[in-house]
Structure formats: structure tokens, C-alpha cells
mmCIF file of C-alpha atoms in Angstrom:
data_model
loop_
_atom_site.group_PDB
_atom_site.id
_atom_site.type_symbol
_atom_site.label_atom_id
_atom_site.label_comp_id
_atom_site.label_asym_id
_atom_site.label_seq_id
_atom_site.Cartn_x
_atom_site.Cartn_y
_atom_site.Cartn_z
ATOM 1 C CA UNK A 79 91.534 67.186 168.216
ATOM 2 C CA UNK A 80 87.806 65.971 167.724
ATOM 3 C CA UNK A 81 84.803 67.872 168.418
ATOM 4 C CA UNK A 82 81.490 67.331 168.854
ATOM 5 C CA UNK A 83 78.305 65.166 170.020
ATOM 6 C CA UNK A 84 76.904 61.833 167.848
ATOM 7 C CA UNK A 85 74.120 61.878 169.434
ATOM 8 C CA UNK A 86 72.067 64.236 167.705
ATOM 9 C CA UNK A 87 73.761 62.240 164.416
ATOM 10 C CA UNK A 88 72.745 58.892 165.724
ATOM 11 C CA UNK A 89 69.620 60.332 166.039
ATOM 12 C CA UNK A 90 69.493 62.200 162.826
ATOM 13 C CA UNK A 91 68.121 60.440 159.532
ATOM 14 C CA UNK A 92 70.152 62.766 156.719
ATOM 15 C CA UNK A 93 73.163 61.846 154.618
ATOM 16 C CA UNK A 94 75.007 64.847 156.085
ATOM 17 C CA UNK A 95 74.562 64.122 159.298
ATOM 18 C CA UNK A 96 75.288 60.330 159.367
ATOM 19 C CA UNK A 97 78.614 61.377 157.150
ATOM 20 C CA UNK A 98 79.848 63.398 160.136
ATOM 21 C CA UNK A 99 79.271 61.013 162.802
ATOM 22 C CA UNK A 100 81.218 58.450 160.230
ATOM 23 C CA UNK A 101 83.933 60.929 160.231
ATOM 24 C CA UNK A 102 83.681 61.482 163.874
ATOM 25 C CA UNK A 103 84.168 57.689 164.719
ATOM 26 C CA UNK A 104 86.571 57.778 162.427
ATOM 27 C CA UNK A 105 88.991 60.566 164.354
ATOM 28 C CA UNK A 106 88.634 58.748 167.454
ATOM 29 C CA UNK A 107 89.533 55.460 166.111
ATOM 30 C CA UNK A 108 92.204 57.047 164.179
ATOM 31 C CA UNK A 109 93.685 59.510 167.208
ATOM 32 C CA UNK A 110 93.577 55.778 169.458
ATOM 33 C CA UNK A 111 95.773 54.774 166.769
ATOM 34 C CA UNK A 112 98.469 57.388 166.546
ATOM 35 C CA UNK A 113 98.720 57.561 170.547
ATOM 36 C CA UNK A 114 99.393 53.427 170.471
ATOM 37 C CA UNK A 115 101.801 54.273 167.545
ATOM 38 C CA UNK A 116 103.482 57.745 169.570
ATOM 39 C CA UNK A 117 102.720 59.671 166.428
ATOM 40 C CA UNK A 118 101.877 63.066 166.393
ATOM 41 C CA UNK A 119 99.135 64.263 163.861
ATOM 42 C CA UNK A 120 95.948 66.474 163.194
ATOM 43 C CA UNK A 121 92.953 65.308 162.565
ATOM 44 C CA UNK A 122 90.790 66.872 159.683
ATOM 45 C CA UNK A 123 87.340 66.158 159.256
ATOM 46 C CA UNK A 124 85.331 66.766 156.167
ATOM 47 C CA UNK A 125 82.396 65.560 153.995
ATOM 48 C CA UNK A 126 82.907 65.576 150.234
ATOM 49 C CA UNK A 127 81.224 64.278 147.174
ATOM 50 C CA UNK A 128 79.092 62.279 149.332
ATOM 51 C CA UNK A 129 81.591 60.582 151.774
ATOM 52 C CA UNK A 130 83.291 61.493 154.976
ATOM 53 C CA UNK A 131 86.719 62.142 154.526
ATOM 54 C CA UNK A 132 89.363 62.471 157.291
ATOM 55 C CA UNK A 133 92.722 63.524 157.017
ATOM 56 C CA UNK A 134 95.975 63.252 159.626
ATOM 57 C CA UNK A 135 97.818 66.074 159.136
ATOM 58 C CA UNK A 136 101.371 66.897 160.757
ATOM 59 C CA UNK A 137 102.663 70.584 161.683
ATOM 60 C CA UNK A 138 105.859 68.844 162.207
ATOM 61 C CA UNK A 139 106.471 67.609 158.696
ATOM 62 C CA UNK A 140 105.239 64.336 157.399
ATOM 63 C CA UNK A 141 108.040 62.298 158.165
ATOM 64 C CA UNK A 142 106.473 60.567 161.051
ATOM 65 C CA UNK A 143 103.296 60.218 158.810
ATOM 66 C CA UNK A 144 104.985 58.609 155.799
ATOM 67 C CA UNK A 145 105.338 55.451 158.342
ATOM 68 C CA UNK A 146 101.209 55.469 157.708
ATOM 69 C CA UNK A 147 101.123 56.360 154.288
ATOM 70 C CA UNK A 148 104.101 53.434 153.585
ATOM 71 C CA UNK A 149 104.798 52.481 149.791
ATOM 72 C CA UNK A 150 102.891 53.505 147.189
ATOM 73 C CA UNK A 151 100.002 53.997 149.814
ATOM 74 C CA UNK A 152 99.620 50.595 150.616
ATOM 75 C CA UNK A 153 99.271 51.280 154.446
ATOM 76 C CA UNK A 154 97.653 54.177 154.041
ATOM 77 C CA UNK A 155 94.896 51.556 151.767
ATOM 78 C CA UNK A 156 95.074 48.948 154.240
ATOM 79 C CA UNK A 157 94.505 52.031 157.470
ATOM 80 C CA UNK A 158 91.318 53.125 155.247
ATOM 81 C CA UNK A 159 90.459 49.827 155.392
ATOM 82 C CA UNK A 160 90.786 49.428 159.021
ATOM 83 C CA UNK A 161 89.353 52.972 159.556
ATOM 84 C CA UNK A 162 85.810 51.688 157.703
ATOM 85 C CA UNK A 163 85.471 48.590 159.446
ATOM 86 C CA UNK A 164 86.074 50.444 162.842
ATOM 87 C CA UNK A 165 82.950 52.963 161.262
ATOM 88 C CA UNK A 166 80.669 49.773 160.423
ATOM 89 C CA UNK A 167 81.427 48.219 163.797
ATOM 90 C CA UNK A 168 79.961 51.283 165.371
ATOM 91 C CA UNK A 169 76.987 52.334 163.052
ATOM 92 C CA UNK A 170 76.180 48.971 161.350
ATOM 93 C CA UNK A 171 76.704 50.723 157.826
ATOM 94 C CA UNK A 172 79.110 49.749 155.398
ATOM 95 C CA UNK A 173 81.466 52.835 154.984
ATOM 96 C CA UNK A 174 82.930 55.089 152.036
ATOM 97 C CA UNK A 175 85.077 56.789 153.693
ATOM 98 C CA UNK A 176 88.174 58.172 152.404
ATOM 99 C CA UNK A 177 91.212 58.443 154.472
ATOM 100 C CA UNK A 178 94.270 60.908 153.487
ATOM 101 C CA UNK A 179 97.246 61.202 155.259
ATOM 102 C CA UNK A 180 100.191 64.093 155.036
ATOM 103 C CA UNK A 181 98.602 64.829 152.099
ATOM 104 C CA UNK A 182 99.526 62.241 149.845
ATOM 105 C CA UNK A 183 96.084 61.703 148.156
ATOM 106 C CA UNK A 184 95.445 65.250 147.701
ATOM 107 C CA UNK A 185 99.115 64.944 145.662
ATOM 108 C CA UNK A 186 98.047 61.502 143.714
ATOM 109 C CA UNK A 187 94.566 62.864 143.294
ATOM 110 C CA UNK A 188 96.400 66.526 141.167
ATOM 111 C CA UNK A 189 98.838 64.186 139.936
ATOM 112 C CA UNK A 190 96.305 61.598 138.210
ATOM 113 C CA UNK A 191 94.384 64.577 136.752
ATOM 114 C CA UNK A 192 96.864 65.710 134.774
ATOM 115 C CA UNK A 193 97.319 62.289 133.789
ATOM 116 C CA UNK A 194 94.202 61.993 133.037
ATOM 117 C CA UNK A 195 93.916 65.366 130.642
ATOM 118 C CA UNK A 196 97.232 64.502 129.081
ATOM 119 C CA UNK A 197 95.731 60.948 128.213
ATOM 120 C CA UNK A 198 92.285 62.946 126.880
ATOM 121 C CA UNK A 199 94.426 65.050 124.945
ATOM 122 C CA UNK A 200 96.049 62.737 123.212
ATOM 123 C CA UNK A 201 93.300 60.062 122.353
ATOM 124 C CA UNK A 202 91.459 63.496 120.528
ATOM 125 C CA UNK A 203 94.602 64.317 118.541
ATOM 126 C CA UNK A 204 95.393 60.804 117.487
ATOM 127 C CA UNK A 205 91.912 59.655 117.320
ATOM 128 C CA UNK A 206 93.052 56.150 118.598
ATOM 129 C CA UNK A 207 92.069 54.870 122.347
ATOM 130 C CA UNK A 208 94.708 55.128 125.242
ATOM 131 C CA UNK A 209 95.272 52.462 127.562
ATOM 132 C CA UNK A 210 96.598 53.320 130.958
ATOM 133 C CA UNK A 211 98.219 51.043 133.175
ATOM 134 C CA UNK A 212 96.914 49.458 136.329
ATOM 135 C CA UNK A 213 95.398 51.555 138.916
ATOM 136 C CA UNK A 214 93.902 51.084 142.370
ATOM 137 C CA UNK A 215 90.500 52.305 141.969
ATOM 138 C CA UNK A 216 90.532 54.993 143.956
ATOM 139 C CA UNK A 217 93.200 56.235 141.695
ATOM 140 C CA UNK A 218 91.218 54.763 138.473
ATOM 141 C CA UNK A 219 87.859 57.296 139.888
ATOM 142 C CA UNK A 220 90.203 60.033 139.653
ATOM 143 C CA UNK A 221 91.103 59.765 135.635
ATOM 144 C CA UNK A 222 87.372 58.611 134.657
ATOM 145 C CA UNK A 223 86.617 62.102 136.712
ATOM 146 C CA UNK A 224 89.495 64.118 134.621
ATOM 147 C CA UNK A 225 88.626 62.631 131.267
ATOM 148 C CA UNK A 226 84.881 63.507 131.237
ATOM 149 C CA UNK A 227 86.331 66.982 132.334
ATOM 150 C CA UNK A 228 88.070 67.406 129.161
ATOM 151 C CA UNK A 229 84.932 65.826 127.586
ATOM 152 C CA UNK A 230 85.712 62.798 126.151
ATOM 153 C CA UNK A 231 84.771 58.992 127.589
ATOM 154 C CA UNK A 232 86.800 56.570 129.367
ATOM 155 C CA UNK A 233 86.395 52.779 130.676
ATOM 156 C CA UNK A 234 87.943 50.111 132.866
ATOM 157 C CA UNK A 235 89.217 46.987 131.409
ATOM 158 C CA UNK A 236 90.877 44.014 132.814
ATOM 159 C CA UNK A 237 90.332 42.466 136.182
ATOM 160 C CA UNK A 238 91.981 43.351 139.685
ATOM 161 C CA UNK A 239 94.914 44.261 140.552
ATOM 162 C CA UNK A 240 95.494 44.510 136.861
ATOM 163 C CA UNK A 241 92.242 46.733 136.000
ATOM 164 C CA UNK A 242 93.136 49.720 134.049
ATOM 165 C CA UNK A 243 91.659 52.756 131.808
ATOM 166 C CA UNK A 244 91.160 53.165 128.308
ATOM 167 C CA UNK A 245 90.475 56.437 127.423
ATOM 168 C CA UNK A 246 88.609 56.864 124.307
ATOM 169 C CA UNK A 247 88.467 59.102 121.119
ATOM 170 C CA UNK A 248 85.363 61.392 120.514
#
């Protein structure tokens, strides 16, 4: 599933390089954990906007994988999680990685653009600030990145879990 040597990127000083052997430890920590779970799955490797992202992918359908992704991504947060600390045991760097799995951030991530535009839309034809409710800030990233898109501002208010975006009029 994973290929590859880390030891030219252990050696290696650049971002990209240290970004795939993140995503590297990452597969193998990740592939331990769908053998212990008897789960079949993919694994993607990527680097984008300055992270390593990985991916478990299913040609079977996602059933089995919706087990990882659980409620409203919770497991698929708390996996991440797990997934980084596995990355800083190994390289001694605090991780950014960003885990997906049977595509369900690549859906949240379309979904909360359009969210995001609609929101932008409407604070320029009212002219009055729109509040959004509570997001994860993964999910939070996503509309700040959607709203400057469509050229207007946004912030975060409140404080966690209840931190949300308030998009704001030109």
C-alpha cells in the first residue's frame, strides 16, 4: 500500500520532503491500524497547502470505513489525532497533518464552501454581518477560505466548542 524509503527524508532538510516522510509514518501507523481493526482500505498519500495529508480509501464502498469516520467525524477527529501523535513520536515534530477517510472531508470541505459563498452572498446583499454556528476548526478554515474567495472578510467569535464565524459586509 506504502511506498518508499525515509531515509533520504530523515536526512533531507526541506518542507517537502519532511511532509512525505510525515505522511509516510502516517500510512504505516494507519495500515497497523486497519489490519488490528480487519478493515480493508487504501491508503492515499499527498502533500497539500503545506501539510501531509493521507486518505483511506475503500474500493469496496465505505461502509466498513464509516466505522472510522463515526458521527459527525468525531472518530475520524479523534484517529487524526492519534495519527499526529504517532508522526511526533517518530520525528519529534509536532504534526499538521490532515487525515480523510472514504471521503468524507473532501464532501464537508465542498459542502462548507458553498456555505461559505451563500453566507458571503448574503452579508453583501443585506449589508448586515452573518453569524454561523459552531464549527470545528477544521471546518471553520474552510468558510474563512470560501469567504475571502468571494471577497469579502470573515472572523471567529466565541470560545471552543462553541467558536463560530461571522462573516462580514464589505
Amino acid at each position: 500500500m506504502t511506498e518508499g524509503t525515509t531515509s533520504a527524508a530523515s536526512e533531507g532538510g526541506d518542507t517537502l520532503t519532511r511532509l512525505e516522510q510525515e505522511g509516510e509514518i502516517a500510512a504505516d501507523y494507519l495500515e497497523g491500524l486497519l489490519d488490528i481493526a480487519d478493515l480493508d482500505g487504501d491508503i492515499d498519500m499527498d502533500v497539500e497547502a503545506d501539510r501531509a495529508s493521507v486518505s483511506i480509501i475503500s474500493d469496496s464502498g465505505s461502509r466498513d470505513l464509516q466505522k472510522l469516520v463515526g458521527r459527525e467525524g468525531e472518530v475520524l477527529e479523534a484517529l487524526q489525532e492519534l495519527t499526529r501523535l504517532a508522526v511526533h513520536r517518530e520525528t519529534g515534530d509536532r504534526s499538521r497533518l490532515m487525515l480523510d477517510i472514504a471521503g468524507y472531508r473532501a464532501k464537508k470541505r465542498a459542502e462548507l464552501s458553498e456555505l461559505g459563498a451563500k453566507a458571503a452572498a448574503e452579508a453583501k446583499s443585506t449589508g448586515e454581518p452573518v453569524k454561523l454556528k459552531p464549527m470545528t476548526p477544521f471546518e471553520r478554515k474552510v468558510v474563512h477560505d470560501a469567504v475571502k474567495t468571494a471577497g469579502l472578510r470573515s472572523e471567529s467569535e466565541g470560545e471552543e466548542p462553541q467558536r463560530f464565524v461571522v462573516v462580514l459586509p464589505a
